[in-house]
Coordinates of C-alpha atoms and ligand atoms in Angstrom, one line a residue:
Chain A
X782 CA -95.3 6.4 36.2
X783 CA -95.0 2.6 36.5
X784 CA -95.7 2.3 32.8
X785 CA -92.4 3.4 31.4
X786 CA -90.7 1.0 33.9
X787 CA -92.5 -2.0 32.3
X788 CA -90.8 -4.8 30.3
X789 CA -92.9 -7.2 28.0
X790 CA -93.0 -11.0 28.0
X791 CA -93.0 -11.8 24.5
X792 CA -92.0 -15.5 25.3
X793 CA -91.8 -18.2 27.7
X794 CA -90.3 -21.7 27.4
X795 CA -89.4 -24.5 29.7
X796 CA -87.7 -28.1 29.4
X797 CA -90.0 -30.3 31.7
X798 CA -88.2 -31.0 35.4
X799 CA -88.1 -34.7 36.0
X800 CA -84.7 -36.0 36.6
X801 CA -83.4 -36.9 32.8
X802 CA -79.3 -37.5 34.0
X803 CA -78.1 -35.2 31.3
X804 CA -76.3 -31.5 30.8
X805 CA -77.9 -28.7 31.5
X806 CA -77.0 -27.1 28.7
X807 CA -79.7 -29.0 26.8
X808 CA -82.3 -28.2 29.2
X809 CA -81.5 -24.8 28.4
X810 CA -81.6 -24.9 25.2
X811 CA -84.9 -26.8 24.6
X812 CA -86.1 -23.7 27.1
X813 CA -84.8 -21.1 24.8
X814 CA -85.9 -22.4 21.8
X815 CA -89.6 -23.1 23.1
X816 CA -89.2 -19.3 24.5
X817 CA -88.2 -17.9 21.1
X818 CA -90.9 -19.9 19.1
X819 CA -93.2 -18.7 22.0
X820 CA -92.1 -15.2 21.3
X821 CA -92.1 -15.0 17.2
X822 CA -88.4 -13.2 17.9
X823 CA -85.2 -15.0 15.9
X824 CA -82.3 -15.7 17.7
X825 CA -80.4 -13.9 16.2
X826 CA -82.4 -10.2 16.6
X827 CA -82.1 -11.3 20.6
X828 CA -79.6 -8.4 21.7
X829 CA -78.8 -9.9 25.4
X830 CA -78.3 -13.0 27.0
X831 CA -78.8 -12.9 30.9
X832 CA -78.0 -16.5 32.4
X833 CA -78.8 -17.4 35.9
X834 CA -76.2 -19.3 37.0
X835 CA -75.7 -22.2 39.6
X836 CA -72.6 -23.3 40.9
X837 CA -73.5 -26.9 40.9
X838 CA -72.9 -27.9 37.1
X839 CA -68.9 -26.5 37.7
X840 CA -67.9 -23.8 35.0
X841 CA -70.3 -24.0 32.5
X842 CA -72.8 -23.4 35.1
X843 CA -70.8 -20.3 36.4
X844 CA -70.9 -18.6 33.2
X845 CA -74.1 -20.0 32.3
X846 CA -74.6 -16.6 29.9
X847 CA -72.2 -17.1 27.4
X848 CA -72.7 -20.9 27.6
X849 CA -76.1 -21.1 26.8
X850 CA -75.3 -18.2 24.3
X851 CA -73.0 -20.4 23.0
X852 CA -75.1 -23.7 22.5
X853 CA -78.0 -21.3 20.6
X854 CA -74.8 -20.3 18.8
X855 CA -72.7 -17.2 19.0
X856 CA -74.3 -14.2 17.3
X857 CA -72.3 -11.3 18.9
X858 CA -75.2 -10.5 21.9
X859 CA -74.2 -9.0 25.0
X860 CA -73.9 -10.9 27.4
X861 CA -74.3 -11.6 31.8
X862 CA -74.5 -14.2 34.3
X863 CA -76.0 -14.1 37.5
X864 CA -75.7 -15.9 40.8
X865 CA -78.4 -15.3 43.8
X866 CA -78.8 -19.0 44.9
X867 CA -83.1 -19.5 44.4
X868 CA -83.2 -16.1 43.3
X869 CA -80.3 -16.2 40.3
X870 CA -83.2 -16.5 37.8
X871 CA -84.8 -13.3 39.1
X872 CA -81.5 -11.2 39.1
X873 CA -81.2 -12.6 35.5
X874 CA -84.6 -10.8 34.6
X875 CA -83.6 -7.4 36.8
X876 CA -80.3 -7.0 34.9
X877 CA -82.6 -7.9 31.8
X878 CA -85.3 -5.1 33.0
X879 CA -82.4 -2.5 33.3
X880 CA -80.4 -3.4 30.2
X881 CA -84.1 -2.7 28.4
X882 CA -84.8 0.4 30.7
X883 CA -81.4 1.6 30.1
X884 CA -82.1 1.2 26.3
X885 CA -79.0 -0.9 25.7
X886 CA -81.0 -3.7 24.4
X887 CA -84.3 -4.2 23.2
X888 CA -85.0 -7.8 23.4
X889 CA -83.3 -10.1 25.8
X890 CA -83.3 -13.8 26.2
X891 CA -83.1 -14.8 30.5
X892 CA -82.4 -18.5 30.7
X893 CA -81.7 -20.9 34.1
X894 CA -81.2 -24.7 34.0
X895 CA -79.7 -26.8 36.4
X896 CA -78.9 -31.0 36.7
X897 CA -79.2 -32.3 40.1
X898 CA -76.1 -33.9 41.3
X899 CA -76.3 -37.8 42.2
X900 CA -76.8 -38.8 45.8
X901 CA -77.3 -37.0 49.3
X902 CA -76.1 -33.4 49.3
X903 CA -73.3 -32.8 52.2
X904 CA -70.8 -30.3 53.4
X905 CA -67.1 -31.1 52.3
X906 CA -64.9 -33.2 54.7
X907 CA -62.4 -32.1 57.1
X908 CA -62.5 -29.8 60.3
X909 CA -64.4 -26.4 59.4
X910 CA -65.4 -24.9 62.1
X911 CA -66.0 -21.1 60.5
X912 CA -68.1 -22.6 58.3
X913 CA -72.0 -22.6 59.3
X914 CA -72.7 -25.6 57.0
X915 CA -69.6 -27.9 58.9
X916 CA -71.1 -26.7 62.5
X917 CA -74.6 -27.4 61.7
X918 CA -74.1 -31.2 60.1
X919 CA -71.7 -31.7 63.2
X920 CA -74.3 -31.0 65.6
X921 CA -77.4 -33.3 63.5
X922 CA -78.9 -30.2 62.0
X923 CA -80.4 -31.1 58.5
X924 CA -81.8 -28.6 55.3
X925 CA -85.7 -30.2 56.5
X926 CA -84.7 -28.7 60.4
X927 CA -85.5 -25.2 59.0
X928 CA -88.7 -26.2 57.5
X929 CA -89.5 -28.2 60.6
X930 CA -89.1 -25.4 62.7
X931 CA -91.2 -22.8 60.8
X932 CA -93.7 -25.5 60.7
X933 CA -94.0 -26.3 64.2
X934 CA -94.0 -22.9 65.2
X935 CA -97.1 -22.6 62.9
X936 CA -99.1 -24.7 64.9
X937 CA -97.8 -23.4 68.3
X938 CA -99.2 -19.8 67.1
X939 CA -101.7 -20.2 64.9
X940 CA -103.3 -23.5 65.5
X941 CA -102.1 -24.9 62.1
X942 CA -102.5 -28.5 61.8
X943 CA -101.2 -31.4 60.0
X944 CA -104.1 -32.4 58.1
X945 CA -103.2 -28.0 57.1
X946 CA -100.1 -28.9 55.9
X947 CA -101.1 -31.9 54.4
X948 CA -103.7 -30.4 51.9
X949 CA -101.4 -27.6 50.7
X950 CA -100.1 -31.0 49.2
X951 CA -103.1 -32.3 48.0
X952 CA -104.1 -29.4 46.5
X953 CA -100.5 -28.4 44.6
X954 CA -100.9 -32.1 43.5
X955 CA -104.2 -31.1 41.7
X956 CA -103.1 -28.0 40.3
X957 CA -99.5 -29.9 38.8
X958 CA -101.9 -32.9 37.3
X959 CA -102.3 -31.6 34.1
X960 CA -99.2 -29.5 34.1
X961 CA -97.2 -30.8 31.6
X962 CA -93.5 -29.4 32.7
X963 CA -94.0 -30.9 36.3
X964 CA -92.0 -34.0 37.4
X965 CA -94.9 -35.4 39.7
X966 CA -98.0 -35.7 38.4
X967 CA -100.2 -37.2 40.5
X968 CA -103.4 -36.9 42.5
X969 CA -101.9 -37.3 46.1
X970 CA -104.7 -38.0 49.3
X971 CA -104.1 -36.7 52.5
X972 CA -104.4 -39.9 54.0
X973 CA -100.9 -40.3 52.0
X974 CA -99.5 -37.6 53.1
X975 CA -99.7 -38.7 56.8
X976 CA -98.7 -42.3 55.8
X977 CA -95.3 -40.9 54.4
X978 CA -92.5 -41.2 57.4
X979 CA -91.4 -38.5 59.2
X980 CA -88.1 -36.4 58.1
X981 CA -88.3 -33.7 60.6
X982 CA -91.3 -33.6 63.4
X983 CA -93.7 -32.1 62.1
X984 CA -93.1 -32.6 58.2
X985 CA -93.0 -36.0 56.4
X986 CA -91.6 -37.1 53.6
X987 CA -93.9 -36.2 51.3
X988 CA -94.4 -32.5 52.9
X989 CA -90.8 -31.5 51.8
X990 CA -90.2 -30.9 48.1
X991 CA -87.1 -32.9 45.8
X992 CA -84.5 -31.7 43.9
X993 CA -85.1 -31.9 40.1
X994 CA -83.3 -30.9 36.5
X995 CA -84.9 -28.3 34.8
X996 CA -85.0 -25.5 32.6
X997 CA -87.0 -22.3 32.1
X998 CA -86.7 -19.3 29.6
X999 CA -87.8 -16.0 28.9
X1000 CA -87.9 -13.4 26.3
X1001 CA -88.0 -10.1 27.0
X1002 CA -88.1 -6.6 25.7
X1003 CA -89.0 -3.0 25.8
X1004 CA -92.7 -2.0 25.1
X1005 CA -92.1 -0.4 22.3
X1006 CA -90.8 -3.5 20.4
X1007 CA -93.2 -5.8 21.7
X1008 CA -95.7 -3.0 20.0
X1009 CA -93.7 -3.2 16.8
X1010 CA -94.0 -6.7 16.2
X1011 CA -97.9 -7.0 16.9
X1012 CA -97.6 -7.9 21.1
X1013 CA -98.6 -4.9 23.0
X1014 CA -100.9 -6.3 25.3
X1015 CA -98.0 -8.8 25.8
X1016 CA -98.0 -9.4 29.8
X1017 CA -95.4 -7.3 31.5
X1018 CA -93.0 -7.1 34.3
X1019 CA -93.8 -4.6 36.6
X1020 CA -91.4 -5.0 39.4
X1021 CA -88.5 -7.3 40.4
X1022 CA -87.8 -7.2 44.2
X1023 CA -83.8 -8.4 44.9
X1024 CA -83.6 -6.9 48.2
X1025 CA -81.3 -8.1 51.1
X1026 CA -82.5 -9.5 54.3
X1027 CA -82.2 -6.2 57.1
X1028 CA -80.1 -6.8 60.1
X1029 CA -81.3 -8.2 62.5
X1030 CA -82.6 -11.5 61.1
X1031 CA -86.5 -12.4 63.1
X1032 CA -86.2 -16.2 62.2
X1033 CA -83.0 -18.8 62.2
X1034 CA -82.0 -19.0 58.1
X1035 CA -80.4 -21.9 57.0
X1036 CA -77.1 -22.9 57.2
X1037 CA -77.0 -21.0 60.4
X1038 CA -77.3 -21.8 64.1
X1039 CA -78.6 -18.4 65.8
X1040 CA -80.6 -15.6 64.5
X1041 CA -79.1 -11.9 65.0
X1042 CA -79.0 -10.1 68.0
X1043 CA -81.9 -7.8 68.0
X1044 CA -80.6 -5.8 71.0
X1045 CA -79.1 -2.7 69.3
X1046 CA -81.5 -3.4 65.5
X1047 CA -85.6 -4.8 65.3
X1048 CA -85.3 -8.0 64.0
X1049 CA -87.0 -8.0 60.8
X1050 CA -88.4 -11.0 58.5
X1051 CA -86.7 -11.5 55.6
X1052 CA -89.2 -13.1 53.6
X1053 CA -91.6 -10.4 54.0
X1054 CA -89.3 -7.8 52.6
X1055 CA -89.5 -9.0 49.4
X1056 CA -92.8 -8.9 48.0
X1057 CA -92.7 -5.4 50.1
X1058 CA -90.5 -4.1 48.1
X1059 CA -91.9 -5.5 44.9
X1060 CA -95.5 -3.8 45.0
X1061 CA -93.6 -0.7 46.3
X1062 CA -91.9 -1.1 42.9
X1063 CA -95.2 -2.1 40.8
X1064 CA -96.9 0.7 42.5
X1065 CA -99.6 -2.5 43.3
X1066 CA -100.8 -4.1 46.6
X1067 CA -101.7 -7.4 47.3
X1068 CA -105.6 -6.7 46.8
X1069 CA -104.6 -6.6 43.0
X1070 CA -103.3 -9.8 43.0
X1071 CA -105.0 -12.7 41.0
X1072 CA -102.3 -15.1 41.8
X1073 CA -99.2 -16.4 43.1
X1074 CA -96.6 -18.7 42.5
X1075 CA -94.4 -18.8 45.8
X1076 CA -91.8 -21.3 46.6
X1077 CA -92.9 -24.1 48.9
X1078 CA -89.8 -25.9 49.8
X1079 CA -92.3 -27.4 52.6
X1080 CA -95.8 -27.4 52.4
X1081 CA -96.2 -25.1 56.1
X1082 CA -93.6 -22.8 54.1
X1083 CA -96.5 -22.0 51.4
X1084 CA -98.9 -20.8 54.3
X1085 CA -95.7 -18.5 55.5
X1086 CA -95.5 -17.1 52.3
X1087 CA -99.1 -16.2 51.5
X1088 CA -98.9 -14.0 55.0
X1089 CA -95.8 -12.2 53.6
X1090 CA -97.2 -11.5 50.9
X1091 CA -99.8 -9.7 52.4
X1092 CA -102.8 -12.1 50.9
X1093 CA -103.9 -12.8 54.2
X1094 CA -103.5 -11.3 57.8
X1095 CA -100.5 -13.3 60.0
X1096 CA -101.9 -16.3 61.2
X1097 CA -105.0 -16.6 58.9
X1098 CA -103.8 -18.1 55.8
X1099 CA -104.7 -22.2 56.9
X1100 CA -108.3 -20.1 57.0
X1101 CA -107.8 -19.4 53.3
X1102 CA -106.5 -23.1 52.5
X1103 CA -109.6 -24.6 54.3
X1104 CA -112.3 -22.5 52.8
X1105 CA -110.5 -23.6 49.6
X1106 CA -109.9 -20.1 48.7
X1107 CA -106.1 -20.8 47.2
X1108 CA -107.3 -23.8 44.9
X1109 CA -107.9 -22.7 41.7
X1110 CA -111.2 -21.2 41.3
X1111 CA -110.6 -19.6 44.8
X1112 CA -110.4 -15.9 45.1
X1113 CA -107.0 -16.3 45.2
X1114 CA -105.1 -19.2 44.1
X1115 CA -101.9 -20.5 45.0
X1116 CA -99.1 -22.7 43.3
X1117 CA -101.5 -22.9 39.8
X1118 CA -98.7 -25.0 38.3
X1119 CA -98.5 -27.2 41.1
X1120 CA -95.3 -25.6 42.8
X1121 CA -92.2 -26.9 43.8
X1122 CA -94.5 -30.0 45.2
X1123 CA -95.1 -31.1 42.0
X1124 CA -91.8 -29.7 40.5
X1125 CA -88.8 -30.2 42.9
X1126 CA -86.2 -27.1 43.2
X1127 CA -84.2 -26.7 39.8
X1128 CA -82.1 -24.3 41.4
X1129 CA -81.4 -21.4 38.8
X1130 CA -84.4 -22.4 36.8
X1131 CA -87.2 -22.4 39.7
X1132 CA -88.0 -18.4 40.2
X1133 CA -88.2 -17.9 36.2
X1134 CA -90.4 -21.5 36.2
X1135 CA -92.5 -19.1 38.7
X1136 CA -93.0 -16.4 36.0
X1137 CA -93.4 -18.3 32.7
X1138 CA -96.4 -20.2 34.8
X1139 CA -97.7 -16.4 34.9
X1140 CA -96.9 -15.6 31.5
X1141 CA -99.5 -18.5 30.9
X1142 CA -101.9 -17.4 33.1
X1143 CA -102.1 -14.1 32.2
X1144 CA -102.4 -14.8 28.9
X1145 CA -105.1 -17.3 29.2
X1146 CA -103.3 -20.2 28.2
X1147 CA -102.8 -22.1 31.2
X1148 CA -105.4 -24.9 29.9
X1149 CA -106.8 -27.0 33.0
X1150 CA -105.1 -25.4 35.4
X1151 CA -106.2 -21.8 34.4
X1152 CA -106.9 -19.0 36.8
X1153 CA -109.8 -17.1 35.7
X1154 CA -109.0 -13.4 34.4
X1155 CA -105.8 -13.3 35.8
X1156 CA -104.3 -10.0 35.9
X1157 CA -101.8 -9.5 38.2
X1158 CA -99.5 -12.5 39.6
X1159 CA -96.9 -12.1 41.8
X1160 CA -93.9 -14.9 42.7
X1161 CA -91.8 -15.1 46.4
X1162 CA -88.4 -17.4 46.7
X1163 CA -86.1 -17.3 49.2
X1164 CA -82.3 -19.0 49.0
X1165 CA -78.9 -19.3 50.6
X1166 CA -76.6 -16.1 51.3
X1167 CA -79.3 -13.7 52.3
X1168 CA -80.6 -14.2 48.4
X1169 CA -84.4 -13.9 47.6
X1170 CA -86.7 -12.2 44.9
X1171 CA -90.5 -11.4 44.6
X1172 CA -91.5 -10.4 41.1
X1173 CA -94.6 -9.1 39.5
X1174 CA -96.6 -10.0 36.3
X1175 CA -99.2 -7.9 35.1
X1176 CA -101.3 -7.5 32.0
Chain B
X1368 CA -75.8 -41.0 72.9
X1369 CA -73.1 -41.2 76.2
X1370 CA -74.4 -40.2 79.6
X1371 CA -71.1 -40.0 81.0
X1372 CA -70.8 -36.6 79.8
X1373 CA -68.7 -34.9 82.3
X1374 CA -66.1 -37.8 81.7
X1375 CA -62.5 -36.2 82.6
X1376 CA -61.5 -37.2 78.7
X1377 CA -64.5 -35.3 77.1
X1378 CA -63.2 -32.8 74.4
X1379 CA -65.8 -30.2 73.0
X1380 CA -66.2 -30.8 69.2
X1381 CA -65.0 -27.4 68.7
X1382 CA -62.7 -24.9 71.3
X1383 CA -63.8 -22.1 72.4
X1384 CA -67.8 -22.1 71.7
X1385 CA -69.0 -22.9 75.0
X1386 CA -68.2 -23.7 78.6
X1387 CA -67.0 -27.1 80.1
X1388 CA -68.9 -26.8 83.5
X1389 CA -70.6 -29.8 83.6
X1390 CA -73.7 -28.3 85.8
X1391 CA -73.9 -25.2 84.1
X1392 CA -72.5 -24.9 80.7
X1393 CA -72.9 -21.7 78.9
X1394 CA -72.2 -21.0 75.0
X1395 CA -69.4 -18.3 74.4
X1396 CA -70.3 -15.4 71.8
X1397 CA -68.7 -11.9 71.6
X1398 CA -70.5 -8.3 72.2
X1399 CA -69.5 -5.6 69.9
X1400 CA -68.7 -2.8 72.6
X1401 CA -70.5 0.1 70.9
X1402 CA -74.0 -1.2 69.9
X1403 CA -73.9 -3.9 72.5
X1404 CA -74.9 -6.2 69.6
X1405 CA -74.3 -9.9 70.7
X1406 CA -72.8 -12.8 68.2
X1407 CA -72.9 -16.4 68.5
X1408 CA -71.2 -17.6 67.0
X1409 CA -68.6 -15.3 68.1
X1410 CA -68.1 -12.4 64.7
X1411 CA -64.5 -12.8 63.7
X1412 CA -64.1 -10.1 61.1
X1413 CA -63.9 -7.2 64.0
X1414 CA -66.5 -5.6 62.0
X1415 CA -70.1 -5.0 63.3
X1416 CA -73.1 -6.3 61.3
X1417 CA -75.1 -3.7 62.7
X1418 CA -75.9 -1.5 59.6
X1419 CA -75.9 1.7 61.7
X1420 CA -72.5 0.6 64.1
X1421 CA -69.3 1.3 62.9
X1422 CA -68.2 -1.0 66.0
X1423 CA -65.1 -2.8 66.1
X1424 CA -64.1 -3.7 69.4
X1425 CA -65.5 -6.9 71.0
X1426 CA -65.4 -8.4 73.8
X1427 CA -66.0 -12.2 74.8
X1428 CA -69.6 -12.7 76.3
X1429 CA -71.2 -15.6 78.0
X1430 CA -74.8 -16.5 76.9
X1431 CA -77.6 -16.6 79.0
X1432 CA -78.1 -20.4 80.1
X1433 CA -82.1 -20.5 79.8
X1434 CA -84.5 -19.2 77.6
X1435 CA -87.9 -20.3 76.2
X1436 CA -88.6 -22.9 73.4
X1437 CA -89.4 -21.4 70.3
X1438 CA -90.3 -24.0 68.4
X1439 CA -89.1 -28.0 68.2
X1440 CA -88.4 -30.5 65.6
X1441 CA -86.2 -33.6 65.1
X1442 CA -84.0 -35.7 63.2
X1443 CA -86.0 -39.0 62.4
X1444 CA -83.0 -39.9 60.4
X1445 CA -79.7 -40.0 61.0
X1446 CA -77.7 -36.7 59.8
X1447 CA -75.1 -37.1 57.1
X1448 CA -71.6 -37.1 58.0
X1449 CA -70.0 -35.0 59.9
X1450 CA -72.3 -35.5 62.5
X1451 CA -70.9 -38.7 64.1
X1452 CA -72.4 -41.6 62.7
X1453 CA -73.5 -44.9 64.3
X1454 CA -74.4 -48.3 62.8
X1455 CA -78.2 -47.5 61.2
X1456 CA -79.8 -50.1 63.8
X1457 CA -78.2 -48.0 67.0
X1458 CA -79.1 -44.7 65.9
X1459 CA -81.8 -43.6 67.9
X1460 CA -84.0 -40.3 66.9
X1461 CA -82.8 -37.0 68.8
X1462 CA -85.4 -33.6 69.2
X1463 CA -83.9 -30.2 68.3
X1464 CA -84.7 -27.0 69.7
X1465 CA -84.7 -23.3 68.7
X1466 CA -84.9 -21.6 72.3
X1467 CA -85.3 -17.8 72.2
X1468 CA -82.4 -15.9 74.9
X1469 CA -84.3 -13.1 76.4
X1470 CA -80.9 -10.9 77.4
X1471 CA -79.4 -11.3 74.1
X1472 CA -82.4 -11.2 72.2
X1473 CA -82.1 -14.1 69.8
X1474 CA -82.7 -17.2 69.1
X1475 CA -80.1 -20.1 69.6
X1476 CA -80.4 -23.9 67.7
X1477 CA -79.0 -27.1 69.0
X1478 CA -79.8 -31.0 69.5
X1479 CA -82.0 -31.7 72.7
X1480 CA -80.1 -34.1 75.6
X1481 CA -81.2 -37.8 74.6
X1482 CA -84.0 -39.2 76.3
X1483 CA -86.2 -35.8 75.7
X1484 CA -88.3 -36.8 72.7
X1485 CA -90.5 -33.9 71.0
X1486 CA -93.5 -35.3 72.8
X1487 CA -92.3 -33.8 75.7
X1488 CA -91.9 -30.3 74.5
X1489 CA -94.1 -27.4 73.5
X1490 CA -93.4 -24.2 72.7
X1491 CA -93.2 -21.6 75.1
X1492 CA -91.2 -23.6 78.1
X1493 CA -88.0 -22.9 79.7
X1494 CA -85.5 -24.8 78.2
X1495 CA -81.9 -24.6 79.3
X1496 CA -78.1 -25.2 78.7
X1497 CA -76.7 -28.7 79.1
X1498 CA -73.9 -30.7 77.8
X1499 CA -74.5 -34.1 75.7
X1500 CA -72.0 -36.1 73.9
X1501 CA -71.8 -37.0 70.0
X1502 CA -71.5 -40.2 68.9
X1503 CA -67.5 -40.1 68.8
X1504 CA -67.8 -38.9 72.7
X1505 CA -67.0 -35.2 72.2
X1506 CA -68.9 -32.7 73.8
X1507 CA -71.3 -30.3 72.1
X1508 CA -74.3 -27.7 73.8
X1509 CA -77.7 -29.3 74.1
X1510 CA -80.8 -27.5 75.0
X1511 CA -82.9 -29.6 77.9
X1512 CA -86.2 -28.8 79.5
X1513 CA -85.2 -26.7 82.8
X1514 CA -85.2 -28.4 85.9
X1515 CA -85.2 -31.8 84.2
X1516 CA -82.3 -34.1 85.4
X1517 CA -79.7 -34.1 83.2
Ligands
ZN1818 ZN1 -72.1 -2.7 67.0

């Protein structure tokens, strides 16, 4: 049954992150023409353009469909734009996934990029106090406070250590050193690591990932094109998990200062719905999995993630990074490209970045940083507004 | 930091969100009265968030004053504006704390009193309700370790 809800990946392109100090829109399209040249497909037979869209780069951004549709140059496609925070690139695809489904399109191009504003991010000025964001600053609570948090309680409950966090590091740093779309490539040592100052107790500098420009693309379409131009074994898109958090919220979510109640309602993790819902979707669990890319905003948040997606048992998964099990060549490795560690967040770009690395993979083309026989790969990200996505890649 | 925290000029940063009693503070939330549902901040739209309450009368609830520390951090840096900013040299690292309320079932952030560094927490421990001063001398909730003075 989970067949004729597939999509193919005929294509994926991506403009290396770094931070370049120029528009997105030609990140994008350097994405989206790798994507199509990736693909074999002309730009002009692409029948939909889904943009993922970031409010950060002001209009253009906002209608990042037609604009990118635009700069490739206008051909008469259908078009949408989609904003989820982290997760705008994965809505892209699921609008994408049931444009195809529908059969209202057959090949689709889904396209984020984003350029990093100069300087600190901050909440506007002036007196706000119904604004989470306004309260939180007031009272000294920063983005890394979240992370800190998780972290901490990680080693409060499960005996997680620095020297834990610090080689989720190491080890994206390896994986990213011969990626050639990451921003940092280099072969980080712990000993680094816990020489970088401390942000938030317990995380350091170099625990906490940057903000980067960026852009990712791909090109999707309905298996029965992908078999008519020679790419049926093409790696597909078996599920794309957009789910809302469910009241009440278990953990504090950034900007906010309290959880839910969970008097009247369970509280319930958010994160852990997602991938839920996404092998619920793919009709897959996690034993299929080969690998994942998940989103580690920290380097504790990558050992969260590996838990909710079921690749581990709660509390176990510093067992997994020790034994070395999530470095490539492990039985199940984590972060292949190097992650946001060796990327930094490109906002709208980041959860497609996540499945064009397991396009690559997948396909057996992910050079030094291959995962042998990969078959299935799944992606987590979590963002602002209750906004997250897990998808699945499978071949 | 200002220890004179009871001082009879102290304003709270914001009206309304938690007690002035200088021994026992307590935050100020609202309890929808159907689901008994508490919100801290207190909900303004007069709807429930409760997916299964159709609630939409509430009534103004204190918050339990003590709880236990779910987990710890800090700011090793100081916090962009609008916290309150001091010359870099004078600003002095301050611990946070997440400390879960038993009663209302959730789990409530805020800046730990000064002179409490993260050393001196763990998780698990009773932490409780106290006033501290920002930088500009208004008053805000800090969590302290209970029983410590103040
Ligand atoms: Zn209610």
């Amino acid at each position: 049954m989970s067949t004729t809800r597939d999509i193919a990946i005929l294509g994926a392109g991506m403009h290396p992150w770094g931070k370049w100090g120029r528009n997105f829109v030609e990140y994008g399209v350097v994405a989206a023409r790798a994507a199509l040249a990736d693909a074999g497909v002309p730009w002009r037979d692409v029948q939909f353009v889904s943009g993922a869209a970031t409010i950060r780069n002001g209009y253009p951004g906002q209608v990042a469909g037609a604009t990118f549709a635009q700069a490739l140059g206008w051909q008469g496609a259908q078009v949408n734009t989609s904003y989820a925070a982290c997760a705008s690139g994965s809505q892209a695809l699921a609008a994408a996934r049931a444009k195809i489904l529908a059969g209202e399109c057959e090949v689709a191009l889904v396209i984020g990029s984003d350029t990093t504003p100069k300087g600190f991010l901050k909440p506007q000025p002036g007196d706000r106090p119904d604004d989470p964001d306004w309260v939180r600053f007031r009272i000294g609570i920063t983005n890394p406070t979240y992370f800190a948090l998780y972290a901490r309680r990680r080693m409060a409950m499960y005996g997680d250590t620095l020297a834990d966090f610090a080689a989720v590091k190491v080890k994206n740093a390896e994986h990213g050193l011969s990626n050639p779309n990451a921003r940092y490539r280099k072969a980080f040592k712990a000993d680094e690591v816990a020489a970088s100052p401390i942000v938030a107790d317990p995380l350091r500098l170099m625990d906490i990932c940057a903000t980067s420009d960026g852009a990712a693309a791909l090109i999707v379409s309905s298996l029965a094109y992908a078999s008519r131009i020679g790419k049926a074994n093409a790696p597909r898109v078996a599920a794309v998990s957009t789910v809302t958090p469910s009241f009440a919220s278990a953990l504090v979510e950034m900007p906010d200062i309290a959880t839910d109640s969970a008097i009247a309602a369970p509280a319930q993790s958010f994160r852990a719905a997602l991938p839920r819902k996404a092998y619920e979707q793919a009709g897959i669990g996690p034993e299929d999995v080969s690998v994942a890319e998940v989103y580690d905003l920290s380097t504790a948040l990558e050992l969260d993630w590996m838990e909710d997606l079921q690749l581990c048992a709660r509390g176990e998964a510093a067992h997994l990074l020790r034994a070395g099990e999530t470095r490539i060549g492990g039985r199940i490795p984590v972060n292949p490209s190097g992650g946001l560690a060796c990327f930094g967040e490109a906002v709208p770009a980041q959860a497609l970045a996540q499945v064009c690395e397991l396009t690559w993979q997948l396909r057996g083309q992910a050079g030094a940083r291959q995962v042998a026989d990969a078959k299935v790969g799944i992606t987590a990200n979590q963002g602002l507004f209750g906004h997250g996505s897990s998808v699945i890649v499978k071949r | 930091m200002n220890d004179t925290v009871a001082g009879c000029n102290a304003q709270p940063f914001l009206e309304g969100w938690f007690t002035l009693d200088a021994e026992r503070p307590q935050l100020l939330g609202n309890r929808c009265v159907a689901c008994g549902t508490v919100y801290f901040p207190k909900l303004k739209s007069g709807y429930c968030r409760n997916p299964d309450c159709d609630g939409e009368r509430f009534e103004e609830t204190p918050l339990s004053r003590s709880g236990a520390l779910w987990s710890y951090s800090n700011a090793a840096y100081q916090p962009p504006e609008p916290y309150a900013q001091v010359d870099k040299d004078a600003f002095r690292p301050f611990a946070i704390a997440a400390v879960e309320l038993d009663k209302e079932k959730m789990i409530v952030l805020g800046a730990v009193v000064a002179g409490v560094g993260v050393e001196q927490l763990k998780v698990g421990m009773t932490m409780e309700l106290k006033l501290g001063a920002l930088a500009d001398g208004k008053l805000t909730w800090m969590w302290a370790p209970a029983g410590a003075q103040a």
